[in-house]
Amino acid sequence: MKLRLTTLAALLLATPAAAGDVRLMWYSDGVEGAVIEDLVQRFMAENPGINVILDNVAYQVIQEQLPIQLQAGQGPDIARVTNLKEQADHWLDLTPYLADPDSWRTSFADTLDWMRPDGSDAITGFMTQLTLTGGFANATLFEQAGVPLPGDSATWDDWVEASAQVAEALDLPAAFAIDRSGHRISGPNVSYGANYVAEDGKPAPVDEGVRTFVGKLVEWTEEGRMLRDVWVSAAGSTYRAAAEDFINAQIPFYYSGSWQVANLSTKIGDAFDWVATGSPCGTVACSGLQGGAALVAIKYTRNPEEVAKVMEWLASEPVVKEFSERTLFLPAHQGVIAKGGLQFVSDDPHVQPALEKFVASSQLVAPAAQLLPPWKWANAYYGALVTRTSQVMAGELSLDDAFTRMDQDIADAVAQAAQ
Amino acid sequence: MKLATAPLAAAARLLDPALRALQRTTGERGMIAFFLLPNMAIFGIFVLFPMLTNFAYSVTGGNALFLADRSFVGAQHYARLVDCQNHLDPMTCRDDKFWTAVWNTARFVLLQVTLMTAAAMITALILNRSLPGRSFWRAVFFFPVLLSPVVVGLIWRWILQRQGLLNWAMDSLGFDTVNWLTERTSAFAAAVGVSVWAHMGFYALILLAGLQAIPKDLYEAAEMDGTRPTRVFLRITLPLLLPNLLVVIVLALIRAVQIFDEVYVLTGGGPGTSTLFLTQYIYEIGFASLLRNPGLAAAASILMGAVLVLLTLAQLGLARRAERK
C-alpha cells in the first residue's frame, strides 16, 4: 500500500475537481491568460454540462509546485507545461476518450512525441505554441547611437560588440542580456558546436561547444557587457527573465524567444522601435532552440471524458487558429500551418515582421538542437548549466571547475533517476 | 457567576461516574495517559510522523514522492553530504553547495546574532530612558517585526537593487552607484543588515522588559555613591539583565540558523551562492531546483535539525544555570 500521507504532499496538494468539473492550470507569458479565459467561457456556453475552472498561476508554480503535486498523484485535470518529457509518466493517454484520435495524430504529428513517455504512442496533449529562442534589438537605441544593426549572418561577437558600442554611446547599464536559463543558452552552445546527447541517449560530457560559449558569456559578464543582475542575482537554477530591462530600454539587445513578442508589443507600445533578430551565429550554426508549451491532460483526473472534450475543443483547428492569432504564438497544428493565412491580431507594426523572422529562423535550427525538446535529460543539463555558470560569474568557481561540476551534477541526476 | 458555572458543574456531575469507573479500571496512571492521549496524538501526527517520514526519505533514493516507490539507499545521502577533503573549503566537497550553505549560515549566525544583540541592547537602553515620545519610538522600532518577511525582502530589494531607491539617491547626490545585490560582500552585508532591521525590535522589547524589572533603588544607590555610568552598566545592569540576554541570544541563534524567507526574496541566494543558507539549500534541492533530490534534502534537514537540537539544549542548560544562580 502506498504511503500517501506526507507532510510535503499535504501542504501542496491541489484540490481535485469534482464530478463534471475540469480544473485547468494555466500560466501566461503575455496575453494568453485573457484569451484562454475567453475561450473557456465559450466552451462552457457550448457544453453546459462541463464546468471548467481556470487557475491562472505564475510560471514558477508550474515549475516548482506542479511537479510535487503530480508526484503525490494529485494536481489539476489539465495543465499548461513546458517540462513535457520528464513528467510524461503523469500525463493521461487521451486516445480512448477522443472522438477522433487519428485526426489528432495527424494534426500534431511532429510534436506528440515531445510529451509522451519514450516508446509510447499515447496522445497526451498538444502544443499550445511552438517557440524558438532568438534575439530582439532596440532599433531606436542603435539608431540614436549611430551603430548599424548587425546583419543576418552576424556572430555573437558581432552582436555583443555592436550592442556594447550602443551602450557606451548612450550610457546604458549593459550591452545585452540573456534570460537566466539553461534552455536559453543551449541554442548558442549548439551554434558553437555543443552536443548534449551521447550515442546511448544519455547526457554527453560537457564539450568544447559549451566551453566556448559559456566562456564567452562569463567574459562578457566580467566586462560588464552582459547585464550582471540577471544571472548573478540568484542561486541554483532559478529562472530570471531580462525582458523588463529590454522593455525599459536599459539594454539594446536581448536574447530570449518568440513567446516574448506579445509581451514586448503590449508593454513597449510605441515607446521605441524593436526588431527580432533571429539567433546570432557561432562557429558551426546560427541556431536557436525550439520548444514551447503544451496543454496536457493529467492522468489523476476523475473526469477523463470531460477532460477529453475540453482538450478536443481547444485542439480543434479553428480554436488553435484563433488562439494563435490573438496570442501572437506560432501554432503547432499542421492544418493551421498548411492553410496559412494567419491574421495576427495586433496593430503593432513590429509584431508581424518579428513573427516572420522567427518563422524564418526556425529553418536554421541545428540538428543537435532539434534533439533537445523531446530529450528526457534536457532539464538536468539546463539546471547544471545555469547553476554552475552563474557561480563562475559571481567569482566563486573557475570555468574548469564549473565544467567538472556540471558533469557531476548531470551524472548525479541520471544516477538518482535510476534509483 | 453561579449561573455561568452551573452548566459546567452539571457536565462534571454527568461525567463523574464514567471517570470514576475509568480510574477504577485503569488506575491513576491510566487516567494520566487518558488525558494526555489527545495531545500525544496531535504531536504524533503533526510532529513525530513527519519527522519519521523525513528520516525515511533521507535513507531512500530516486525522484518519486511515495516512500513505497523509493529504493532504500542507506546512508548514501549522508555520506554524500559529509564527503569532503577539507570541510573548511566547500569546493573540495562532493556536495559543494551544502558546505557553502553551512559556512554561509555559520558566518551569518555569528554576524547577525552579534550585531542584533548589540543593536537590541542599545535600543532597549535608549528606550528605557525618559525620552519625549517614548511610546512612539518603541512602536517605530517594533514595527518591522509586524511585517511579513516577504514584504521585508521586497522593500529592501526595491531600495537596494541596481535601479533602487538608494542608488537613485546616491546618483542624485553625485556619487557613483553600487550594485549592492550582485556583489558578494555587499549582498551578504545586506542580508545581515536587513535581517537585523527586521527582527531587532522583538529582542529589544525582551531586553526592555528586563531593564524595567531591575529595581530602581540600585541605580539610586549607585548614583549616591557617584559611580560612573560605565561601571553602573557593567556591575548592575548587565548582571541583572543576563537571564533576558541569554534568552535573546539563544532565540536569535535558533532563528538565524533557520534564516530563509526575507533573504530568499532579497537576493535569491546570490550572487552565485554567496547568500545561499541552509534552509534555502534544502528548499531548492527538495522542491525548486531542476536538479531536485528529495532524499538529499531530507538528509540535510536532519543534519540541520541536529544542530538546532544542540542549540536548544544549550538554551535549556543556560536557563537552568541562570535559575540556580
XYZ file of C-alpha atoms in Angstrom:
744
model
C 0.000 0.000 0.000
C 1.336 3.314 -0.956
C 2.042 5.648 1.891
C 0.155 8.699 0.720
C 0.308 10.894 3.764
C 3.395 13.033 3.814
C 3.695 16.497 5.218
C 5.135 17.623 1.957
C 2.231 16.440 -0.093
C -0.324 17.561 2.443
C 0.960 21.104 2.156
C 0.994 21.228 -1.595
C -1.911 19.148 -2.822
C -4.199 20.772 -5.333
C -7.900 20.394 -4.891
C -9.094 17.840 -7.417
C -12.063 18.785 -9.489
C -15.467 17.408 -8.545
C -17.611 15.367 -10.932
C -18.339 17.379 -14.079
C -15.654 19.919 -13.213
C -12.422 20.258 -15.129
C -9.654 22.192 -13.398
C -7.214 23.798 -15.803
C -3.872 25.164 -14.539
C -2.541 27.871 -16.844
C 0.389 30.291 -16.833
C 0.923 33.279 -19.088
C 3.916 34.936 -20.719
C 1.852 37.568 -22.479
C -1.825 37.982 -23.216
C -2.770 34.311 -23.470
C -4.313 34.230 -19.980
C -7.101 36.550 -21.131
C -7.506 34.671 -24.411
C -7.873 31.253 -22.775
C -10.350 32.683 -20.285
C -12.468 33.881 -23.159
C -12.186 30.533 -24.964
C -13.081 28.597 -21.831
C -16.203 30.723 -21.331
C -17.242 29.988 -24.897
C -16.616 26.255 -24.422
C -18.801 26.208 -21.320
C -21.577 28.035 -23.153
C -21.439 25.358 -25.863
C -21.098 22.494 -23.341
C -23.323 23.337 -20.373
C -22.622 20.025 -18.602
C -18.921 20.756 -18.135
C -17.636 23.371 -15.726
C -14.051 24.418 -16.482
C -12.260 26.039 -13.554
C -9.353 28.100 -14.834
C -6.450 28.610 -12.416
C -4.162 31.321 -13.764
C -0.857 30.802 -11.938
C 2.705 32.079 -12.132
C 5.179 30.122 -14.258
C 7.094 29.341 -11.058
C 4.073 27.366 -9.808
C 4.205 25.227 -12.950
C 7.929 24.693 -12.480
C 8.082 24.150 -8.726
C 4.706 23.179 -7.299
C 3.044 21.194 -10.058
C 5.792 18.516 -10.129
C 5.272 17.887 -6.393
C 1.504 17.660 -6.864
C 1.992 15.187 -9.708
C 4.404 13.093 -7.670
C 1.709 12.915 -4.995
C -0.817 11.664 -7.552
C -2.713 14.946 -7.426
C -2.882 18.133 -9.413
C -5.281 19.758 -11.858
C -7.080 17.878 -14.650
C -5.310 19.773 -17.409
C -2.147 21.858 -17.182
C -0.100 24.074 -19.455
C 3.504 22.939 -19.015
C 6.928 23.302 -20.569
C 8.611 20.333 -18.887
C 7.000 17.857 -21.242
C 9.072 14.696 -21.493
C 10.444 14.359 -17.982
C 6.956 14.394 -16.457
C 5.333 12.359 -19.228
C 4.501 9.473 -16.877
C 1.907 11.728 -15.259
C 0.043 12.582 -18.455
C -3.209 10.874 -19.364
C -3.468 8.916 -22.607
C -6.500 10.558 -24.167
C -6.780 8.049 -27.027
C -9.776 6.057 -25.674
C -11.695 9.214 -24.818
C -11.212 11.153 -28.056
C -13.873 11.195 -30.766
C -11.217 11.224 -33.494
C -7.739 10.253 -32.273
C -6.425 9.772 -35.818
C -7.154 13.360 -36.699
C -5.277 14.423 -33.534
C -2.270 12.334 -34.553
C -2.286 13.953 -37.989
C -2.732 17.478 -36.673
C 0.106 17.361 -34.147
C 2.269 14.687 -35.714
C 5.646 16.392 -35.221
C 5.286 17.237 -31.566
C 3.262 14.441 -29.967
C 6.423 12.575 -29.061
C 7.660 15.569 -27.056
C 5.043 14.887 -24.382
C 4.783 11.123 -24.040
C 6.998 8.505 -22.386
C 9.757 7.089 -24.619
C 8.434 4.242 -26.759
C 4.778 5.132 -26.223
C 2.248 6.207 -28.864
C -0.122 7.844 -26.379
C -1.935 11.083 -27.109
C -1.341 13.162 -24.016
C -1.945 16.711 -25.203
C -0.975 19.273 -27.807
C 1.420 22.181 -28.112
C -0.387 25.467 -27.468
C 2.523 27.219 -29.082
C 5.776 26.435 -30.764
C 8.618 28.619 -29.631
C 12.077 29.378 -30.819
C 14.762 31.187 -28.903
C 16.102 34.300 -30.552
C 17.157 37.872 -30.085
C 15.486 41.258 -30.010
C 17.185 44.551 -30.749
C 16.127 48.037 -29.746
C 16.371 49.641 -33.191
C 15.809 53.122 -31.801
C 18.820 52.882 -29.491
C 21.009 51.556 -32.317
C 19.856 54.443 -34.496
C 20.432 57.040 -31.773
C 23.954 55.694 -31.229
C 24.650 55.677 -34.962
C 25.511 51.981 -34.882
C 24.118 49.836 -37.718
C 22.189 46.708 -36.749
C 24.314 43.615 -37.458
C 23.069 41.516 -40.364
C 21.637 38.022 -40.592
C 24.990 36.255 -40.562
C 26.423 38.288 -37.683
C 28.086 36.281 -34.940
C 27.565 36.553 -31.209
C 30.797 38.555 -31.056
C 29.445 40.961 -33.682
C 26.178 41.482 -31.833
C 27.846 41.961 -28.456
C 30.394 44.376 -29.930
C 27.728 46.444 -31.718
C 25.483 46.464 -28.633
C 28.437 47.491 -26.466
C 29.039 50.457 -28.753
C 25.394 51.465 -28.347
C 25.552 51.027 -24.573
C 28.719 53.099 -24.366
C 27.406 55.861 -26.603
C 24.126 56.165 -24.706
C 25.481 55.420 -21.217
C 23.351 52.305 -20.714
C 23.982 49.816 -17.873
C 24.961 46.980 -20.241
C 25.070 45.901 -23.867
C 22.816 42.881 -23.663
C 21.205 40.219 -21.512
C 20.144 36.613 -21.852
C 17.419 35.154 -19.640
C 18.832 33.206 -16.695
C 18.017 29.791 -18.067
C 19.947 26.777 -19.266
C 17.430 26.414 -22.078
C 18.195 29.897 -23.364
C 21.953 29.375 -23.719
C 21.616 25.949 -25.285
C 20.923 27.279 -28.792
C 24.074 29.423 -28.661
C 26.027 26.486 -27.212
C 24.922 24.343 -30.143
C 25.925 27.155 -32.513
C 29.451 26.766 -31.159
C 29.379 23.005 -31.724
C 27.895 21.650 -28.483
C 26.147 18.303 -28.450
C 24.425 17.301 -25.221
C 23.181 13.871 -26.266
C 25.535 10.875 -26.183
C 25.145 7.912 -28.530
C 23.233 5.926 -25.890
C 20.758 8.784 -25.429
C 22.197 9.710 -22.034
C 23.882 13.077 -21.394
C 27.285 13.514 -23.011
C 30.083 15.202 -21.056
C 30.311 18.964 -21.398
C 32.140 19.571 -24.675
C 34.082 22.273 -26.448
C 30.925 23.959 -27.758
C 29.607 24.529 -24.241
C 33.048 25.578 -23.037
C 33.367 28.155 -25.800
C 30.020 29.899 -25.420
C 29.855 29.703 -21.632
C 33.430 31.060 -21.553
C 32.341 33.994 -23.710
C 29.273 34.607 -21.569
C 31.376 34.749 -18.410
C 33.881 37.073 -20.072
C 31.107 39.388 -21.270
C 29.658 39.452 -17.754
C 33.050 40.277 -16.221
C 33.492 43.082 -18.753
C 30.049 44.449 -17.852
C 28.754 43.868 -21.375
C 26.185 41.350 -20.225
C 23.793 42.698 -17.600
C 25.178 41.201 -14.409
C 21.932 41.292 -12.423
C 20.085 38.670 -14.418
C 22.429 35.731 -13.937
C 24.279 36.694 -10.776
C 21.332 37.762 -8.638
C 20.140 34.272 -7.744
C 21.431 30.865 -6.725
C 20.640 27.455 -8.160
C 18.577 27.049 -11.294
C 16.080 29.834 -10.525
C 14.626 31.321 -13.720
C 15.077 35.060 -14.285
C 13.943 36.861 -17.426
C 15.596 40.062 -18.600
C 12.554 41.272 -20.526
C 11.879 44.195 -18.186
C 15.358 45.617 -18.793
C 14.784 45.486 -22.551
C 11.295 46.972 -22.207
C 12.753 49.815 -20.113
C 15.389 50.458 -22.805
C 18.235 49.589 -20.441
C 19.829 47.175 -22.903
C 19.960 47.423 -26.708
C 19.997 43.645 -27.304
C 18.048 40.898 -25.541
C 18.175 37.150 -26.186
C 15.022 35.318 -25.219
C 12.434 33.803 -27.544
C 9.352 34.094 -29.717
C 6.970 33.908 -26.725
C 8.108 37.419 -25.781
C 6.625 39.030 -28.888
C 3.199 39.681 -27.330
C 4.784 40.789 -24.063
C 7.104 43.267 -25.799
C 4.346 44.543 -28.055
C 1.982 45.136 -25.137
C 4.494 46.778 -22.833
C 6.669 48.722 -25.258
C 3.853 50.018 -27.417
C 5.244 52.874 -29.484
C 7.938 53.846 -26.960
C 10.672 52.660 -29.316
C 11.193 50.515 -32.407
C 12.278 46.937 -31.864
C 13.057 44.042 -34.164
C 13.502 40.295 -33.834
C 16.980 39.338 -34.938
C 16.990 35.552 -35.003
C 19.874 33.786 -33.294
C 23.379 35.155 -33.758
C 25.844 32.743 -35.330
C 28.528 30.693 -33.654
C 31.255 28.754 -35.383
C 29.048 25.977 -36.747
C 25.467 27.313 -36.850
C 23.122 30.212 -36.201
C 20.812 28.070 -34.133
C 18.134 28.823 -31.647
C 16.343 26.169 -29.648
C 12.805 25.061 -30.325
C 10.387 24.369 -27.574
C 7.066 25.555 -26.395
C 4.264 24.982 -24.002
C 1.810 22.130 -24.193
C -1.616 21.606 -22.763
C -1.587 18.122 -21.266
C -4.218 16.010 -19.555
C -3.250 14.735 -16.112
C -3.830 11.043 -15.507
C -5.058 11.553 -11.939
C -8.234 13.240 -13.171
C -11.573 11.828 -12.053
C -13.278 13.114 -15.194
C -11.279 11.854 -18.180
C -14.204 12.077 -20.570
C -14.895 15.711 -19.749
C -11.164 16.432 -19.917
C -11.015 14.885 -23.391
C -13.940 17.039 -24.539
C -12.221 20.207 -23.336
C -8.928 19.166 -24.920
C -10.536 18.191 -28.208
C -12.324 21.537 -28.405
C -9.201 23.539 -27.597
C -7.103 21.495 -30.056
C -9.582 21.918 -32.906
C -8.317 23.760 -35.963
C -10.480 26.902 -35.695
C -9.747 27.322 -31.985
C -5.992 26.802 -32.437
C -6.050 29.324 -35.288
C -7.923 31.882 -33.218
C -5.713 31.276 -30.175
C -2.554 31.766 -32.255
C -3.850 34.883 -33.960
C -4.873 36.504 -30.686
C -1.816 35.469 -28.634
C 0.746 36.021 -31.411
C 2.038 32.491 -30.861
C 3.286 30.161 -33.573
C 0.836 27.239 -33.893
C 1.772 23.549 -33.862
C -1.409 22.374 -35.645
C -0.417 21.036 -39.076
C -3.748 22.006 -40.585
C -3.420 25.605 -39.435
C 0.156 25.788 -40.697
C -0.706 24.192 -44.057
C -3.610 26.541 -44.730
C -1.583 29.564 -43.676
C -3.248 32.961 -43.752
C -2.869 33.594 -40.033
C -4.012 37.129 -39.273
C -2.197 38.006 -36.085
C -4.353 40.362 -34.064
C -2.134 43.352 -33.476
C -1.954 46.946 -34.646
C 1.678 46.996 -33.651
C 3.831 47.206 -36.801
C 6.677 45.397 -35.007
C 4.734 42.184 -34.485
C 4.297 40.715 -37.964
C 7.969 41.168 -39.018
C 9.093 39.735 -35.676
C 6.988 36.614 -36.073
C 8.095 36.231 -39.680
C 11.701 36.454 -38.523
C 11.138 33.657 -36.015
C 9.461 31.500 -38.653
C 12.446 32.071 -40.959
C 14.906 31.338 -38.148
C 13.225 28.005 -37.445
C 14.828 26.766 -40.688
C 18.255 27.353 -39.143
C 17.842 25.160 -36.066
C 20.860 22.841 -35.924
C 20.326 19.049 -35.703
C 21.903 18.947 -32.228
C 19.320 21.484 -31.058
C 16.436 19.568 -32.612
C 17.270 16.637 -30.334
C 16.692 18.608 -27.151
C 12.931 19.375 -26.857
C 11.892 15.704 -26.514
C 15.042 14.684 -24.615
C 14.481 13.298 -21.117
C 17.677 14.709 -19.644
C 17.397 18.230 -21.046
C 16.332 19.752 -17.735
C 19.181 18.099 -15.845
C 21.589 19.606 -18.362
C 19.933 23.037 -18.251
C 19.923 23.032 -14.437
C 23.619 22.224 -14.214
C 24.481 24.818 -16.865
C 22.705 27.714 -15.208
C 23.730 26.862 -11.637
C 27.424 26.486 -12.325
C 27.766 29.244 -14.918
C 26.305 31.801 -12.533
C 28.772 30.659 -9.850
C 31.623 31.414 -12.240
C 30.115 34.821 -12.987
C 29.944 35.545 -9.261
C 33.633 34.679 -8.906
C 33.123 31.513 -6.858
C 34.323 28.917 -9.351
C 36.835 28.775 -12.152
C 35.487 27.799 -15.556
C 37.291 24.442 -15.454
C 35.884 23.650 -12.006
C 32.448 24.668 -13.215
C 32.583 22.265 -16.168
C 33.719 19.437 -13.870
C 30.837 20.231 -11.504
C 28.342 20.376 -14.401
C 29.309 16.844 -15.444
C 29.000 15.723 -11.825
C 25.571 17.355 -11.360
C 24.243 15.771 -14.544
C 25.675 12.356 -13.617
C 24.046 12.668 -10.172
C 20.676 13.437 -11.772
C 20.954 10.388 -14.032
C 22.044 8.152 -11.140
C 19.246 9.434 -8.930
C 16.612 8.772 -11.571
C 17.858 5.200 -11.848
C 17.340 4.549 -8.108
C -21.143 33.739 38.485
C -23.184 30.794 39.682
C -25.247 30.967 36.533
C -22.104 30.789 34.409
C -20.631 27.760 36.161
C -23.872 25.836 36.505
C -23.672 24.087 33.095
C -20.061 23.092 33.787
C -20.990 21.650 37.150
C -23.830 19.731 35.554
C -21.495 18.339 32.903
C -18.959 17.347 35.567
C -21.684 15.547 37.529
C -22.667 13.660 34.375
C -19.097 12.641 33.594
C -18.149 11.839 37.150
C -19.401 8.230 37.270
C -17.741 7.409 33.945
C -14.415 8.899 35.016
C -14.529 7.125 38.364
C -15.191 3.841 36.551
C -12.264 4.543 34.249
C -9.993 5.284 37.194
C -11.031 2.045 38.880
C -10.236 0.108 35.710
C -7.019 1.772 34.625
C -5.660 3.207 37.853
C -4.219 6.693 38.331
C -1.523 6.227 35.665
C -4.133 5.128 33.166
C -6.085 8.282 33.858
C -2.997 10.362 33.195
C -2.470 8.543 29.911
C -6.141 9.038 29.016
C -5.944 12.785 29.472
C -2.644 13.056 27.653
C -3.779 10.973 24.702
C -5.349 13.779 22.589
C -2.232 15.911 22.906
C 0.058 12.992 22.218
C -2.000 12.052 19.160
C -1.706 15.582 17.769
C 2.031 15.609 18.497
C 2.397 12.183 16.901
C 0.522 13.050 13.725
C 1.870 16.536 13.141
C 5.395 16.309 14.582
C 6.608 12.774 15.143
C 5.179 11.225 11.980
C 6.606 13.918 9.658
C 9.969 13.571 11.407
C 9.995 9.818 10.888
C 8.825 10.242 7.293
C 11.602 12.747 6.723
C 14.113 10.262 8.070
C 12.680 7.612 5.757
C 13.191 9.959 2.797
C 16.772 10.557 3.854
C 17.600 6.845 3.521
C 15.791 6.304 0.228
C 16.650 7.444 -3.293
C 15.010 8.356 -6.584
C 12.650 11.096 -7.690
C 9.401 9.513 -6.507
C 7.422 11.118 -3.711
C 5.750 7.997 -2.302
C 8.037 6.067 0.009
C 6.804 2.791 -1.469
C 8.195 3.872 -4.845
C 11.588 4.850 -3.460
C 14.531 2.486 -3.148
C 16.494 2.059 0.081
C 19.952 3.629 -0.225
C 21.017 3.559 3.411
C 23.302 6.372 4.483
C 24.232 7.290 0.900
C 22.823 10.826 1.122
C 24.520 11.479 4.468
C 27.793 10.134 3.075
C 27.466 12.453 0.068
C 26.822 15.441 2.304
C 29.810 14.861 4.586
C 32.214 13.704 1.861
C 34.916 16.385 1.886
C 38.685 16.601 1.501
C 38.662 19.742 3.598
C 35.428 20.762 5.270
C 36.630 24.342 5.529
C 36.846 24.574 1.752
C 33.436 23.733 0.230
C 34.958 23.393 -3.232
C 36.751 20.241 -2.100
C 33.442 18.677 -1.037
C 31.349 16.232 -3.019
C 28.319 18.474 -2.431
C 29.937 21.884 -2.515
C 26.632 23.754 -2.286
C 25.735 22.102 1.012
C 29.016 23.111 2.626
C 28.843 26.563 1.089
C 25.414 26.885 2.695
C 26.764 25.560 6.008
C 29.594 28.100 6.154
C 27.406 30.929 4.878
C 24.921 30.098 7.629
C 27.671 29.941 10.251
C 29.036 33.337 9.184
C 25.546 34.768 9.048
C 24.654 33.474 12.528
C 27.834 34.856 14.060
C 27.457 38.291 12.477
C 23.704 38.644 12.693
C 23.345 37.479 16.301
C 26.231 39.662 17.477
C 25.040 42.759 15.664
C 21.403 42.214 16.519
C 22.044 41.624 20.211
C 24.210 44.744 20.374
C 21.646 46.813 18.461
C 18.774 45.462 20.556
C 20.679 46.225 23.758
C 21.490 49.805 22.691
C 17.909 50.370 21.541
C 16.493 48.984 24.776
C 18.838 51.160 26.864
C 17.794 54.257 24.931
C 14.088 53.431 25.045
C 14.344 52.797 28.787
C 15.250 56.448 29.369
C 12.604 59.104 29.715
C 12.556 60.394 26.140
C 9.939 62.675 24.664
C 7.508 60.481 22.672
C 8.921 57.270 24.178
C 5.905 55.151 23.216
C 6.132 56.378 19.637
C 9.792 55.395 19.378
C 9.077 51.978 20.883
C 6.422 51.444 18.220
C 8.819 52.596 15.490
C 11.455 50.056 16.471
C 8.904 47.271 16.862
C 7.092 47.976 13.588
C 9.355 45.857 11.292
C 8.602 42.808 13.444
C 4.971 43.065 12.369
C 5.850 42.899 8.678
C 5.794 39.670 6.721
C 9.337 38.501 5.867
C 8.408 38.576 2.174
C 7.367 42.221 2.488
C 10.636 42.973 4.291
C 12.597 41.317 1.487
C 10.684 43.180 -1.221
C 11.001 46.595 0.474
C 14.757 46.246 0.788
C 15.096 44.841 -2.700
C 13.400 47.947 -4.074
C 15.799 50.042 -2.024
C 18.995 48.154 -2.852
C 18.589 46.927 -6.427
C 20.520 48.500 -9.301
C 17.742 50.940 -10.113
C 16.590 51.133 -6.499
C 15.957 53.993 -4.129
C 19.441 54.024 -2.614
C 21.202 54.200 -5.964
C 18.785 56.888 -7.095
C 19.658 58.925 -4.001
C 23.394 58.343 -4.472
C 23.159 59.279 -8.134
C 21.201 62.431 -7.287
C 23.920 63.446 -4.829
C 26.637 62.860 -7.422
C 28.024 59.601 -6.007
C 28.836 56.508 -8.087
C 26.096 53.914 -7.810
C 26.800 50.443 -6.426
C 25.296 47.140 -7.470
C 24.506 46.192 -3.872
C 22.814 42.876 -4.518
C 25.149 41.480 -7.166
C 28.456 41.956 -5.336
C 29.244 39.127 -2.943
C 30.317 41.199 0.070
C 27.613 43.851 -0.157
C 24.894 41.247 -0.809
C 25.932 39.297 2.290
C 26.087 42.508 4.329
C 22.621 43.420 3.036
C 21.272 40.027 4.105
C 22.667 40.509 7.609
C 21.568 44.146 7.833
C 18.029 43.532 6.640
C 17.622 40.607 8.996
C 18.852 42.702 11.948
C 16.455 45.515 10.965
C 13.529 43.118 10.693
C 13.956 41.265 13.975
C 15.768 43.647 16.291
C 12.569 45.223 17.666
C 11.369 41.935 19.119
C 14.591 41.317 21.029
C 14.815 44.966 22.127
C 11.370 44.507 23.679
C 12.544 41.475 25.694
C 15.570 43.407 26.926
C 13.449 46.454 27.684
C 11.194 44.301 29.860
C 14.317 43.052 31.656
C 15.623 46.571 32.157
C 12.339 47.725 33.627
C 12.390 44.844 36.105
C 15.698 45.991 37.618
C 14.937 47.715 40.966
C 15.381 51.491 40.695
C 16.891 51.756 44.189
C 20.052 50.012 42.945
C 20.617 52.841 40.461
C 19.809 55.454 43.131
C 22.370 53.903 45.498
C 24.970 53.869 42.738
C 24.215 57.500 41.922
C 24.605 58.494 45.581
C 27.972 56.698 45.600
C 28.998 58.671 42.488
C 29.541 55.515 40.411
C 30.467 56.132 36.785
C 27.770 55.169 34.182
C 30.043 52.525 32.582
C 30.555 50.848 35.917
C 26.806 51.024 36.652
C 26.151 49.269 33.359
C 28.801 46.600 33.923
C 28.091 45.962 37.620
C 24.331 46.436 37.868
C 22.550 46.463 34.530
C 24.424 43.695 32.720
C 24.424 41.081 35.536
C 20.757 41.640 36.286
C 19.856 41.575 32.601
C 21.805 38.376 31.965
C 18.804 35.965 32.035
C 16.994 38.074 29.425
C 20.164 38.444 27.415
C 20.645 34.677 27.353
C 17.103 34.172 26.117
C 17.670 36.784 23.418
C 20.935 35.249 22.271
C 19.643 31.695 22.115
C 16.355 32.635 20.414
C 18.229 34.805 17.924
C 20.704 31.999 17.327
C 17.986 29.462 16.543
C 16.148 31.903 14.314
C 19.336 32.868 12.493
C 20.128 29.230 11.689
C 16.662 28.971 10.122
C 17.034 32.154 8.035
C 15.257 31.847 4.697
C 12.314 33.958 3.572
C 13.467 37.571 3.625
C 16.904 36.713 2.234
C 15.391 34.464 -0.440
C 13.259 37.356 -1.649
C 16.089 39.871 -1.290
C 18.967 38.072 -3.014
C 17.622 34.684 -4.169
C 20.736 33.170 -2.586
C 23.022 35.035 -4.979
C 25.297 36.384 -6.202
C 26.395 32.868 -7.076
C 25.882 31.114 -3.771
C 27.067 33.993 -1.557
C 23.821 34.212 0.401
C 22.714 30.619 -0.007
C 21.814 29.479 3.505
C 20.955 26.004 4.749
C 17.181 26.334 4.633
C 17.260 27.617 1.065
C 19.621 24.809 0.079
C 17.141 22.283 1.495
C 14.179 24.007 -0.167
C 15.881 24.195 -3.557
C 17.203 20.638 -3.547
C 13.896 19.310 -2.269
C 11.410 21.282 -4.324
C 12.581 24.071 -6.580
C 15.688 23.045 -8.483
C 15.789 21.429 -11.904
C 18.198 19.006 -10.177
C 15.666 18.029 -7.485
C 16.677 15.378 -4.921
C 14.170 14.906 -2.057
C 16.332 12.324 -0.263
C 19.339 14.599 -0.144
C 17.165 17.482 1.064
C 15.756 15.280 3.832
C 19.248 14.234 4.948
C 20.405 17.854 5.006
C 17.350 18.877 7.019
C 18.063 16.154 9.578
C 21.636 17.373 9.977
C 20.345 20.914 10.381
C 17.765 19.680 12.875
C 20.576 18.102 14.915
C 22.296 21.494 15.117
C 19.056 23.111 16.271
C 18.605 20.431 18.940
C 22.110 21.195 20.225
C 21.299 24.906 20.349
C 18.030 24.222 22.182
C 19.816 22.011 24.723
C 22.334 24.788 25.239
C 19.462 27.199 25.846
C 17.909 24.846 28.410
C 21.265 24.335 30.152
C 21.951 28.048 30.346
C 18.430 28.773 31.563
C 18.755 26.181 34.324
C 22.134 27.530 35.375
C 20.717 31.064 35.488
C 17.778 29.833 37.616
C 20.162 28.153 40.107
C 22.062 31.411 40.494
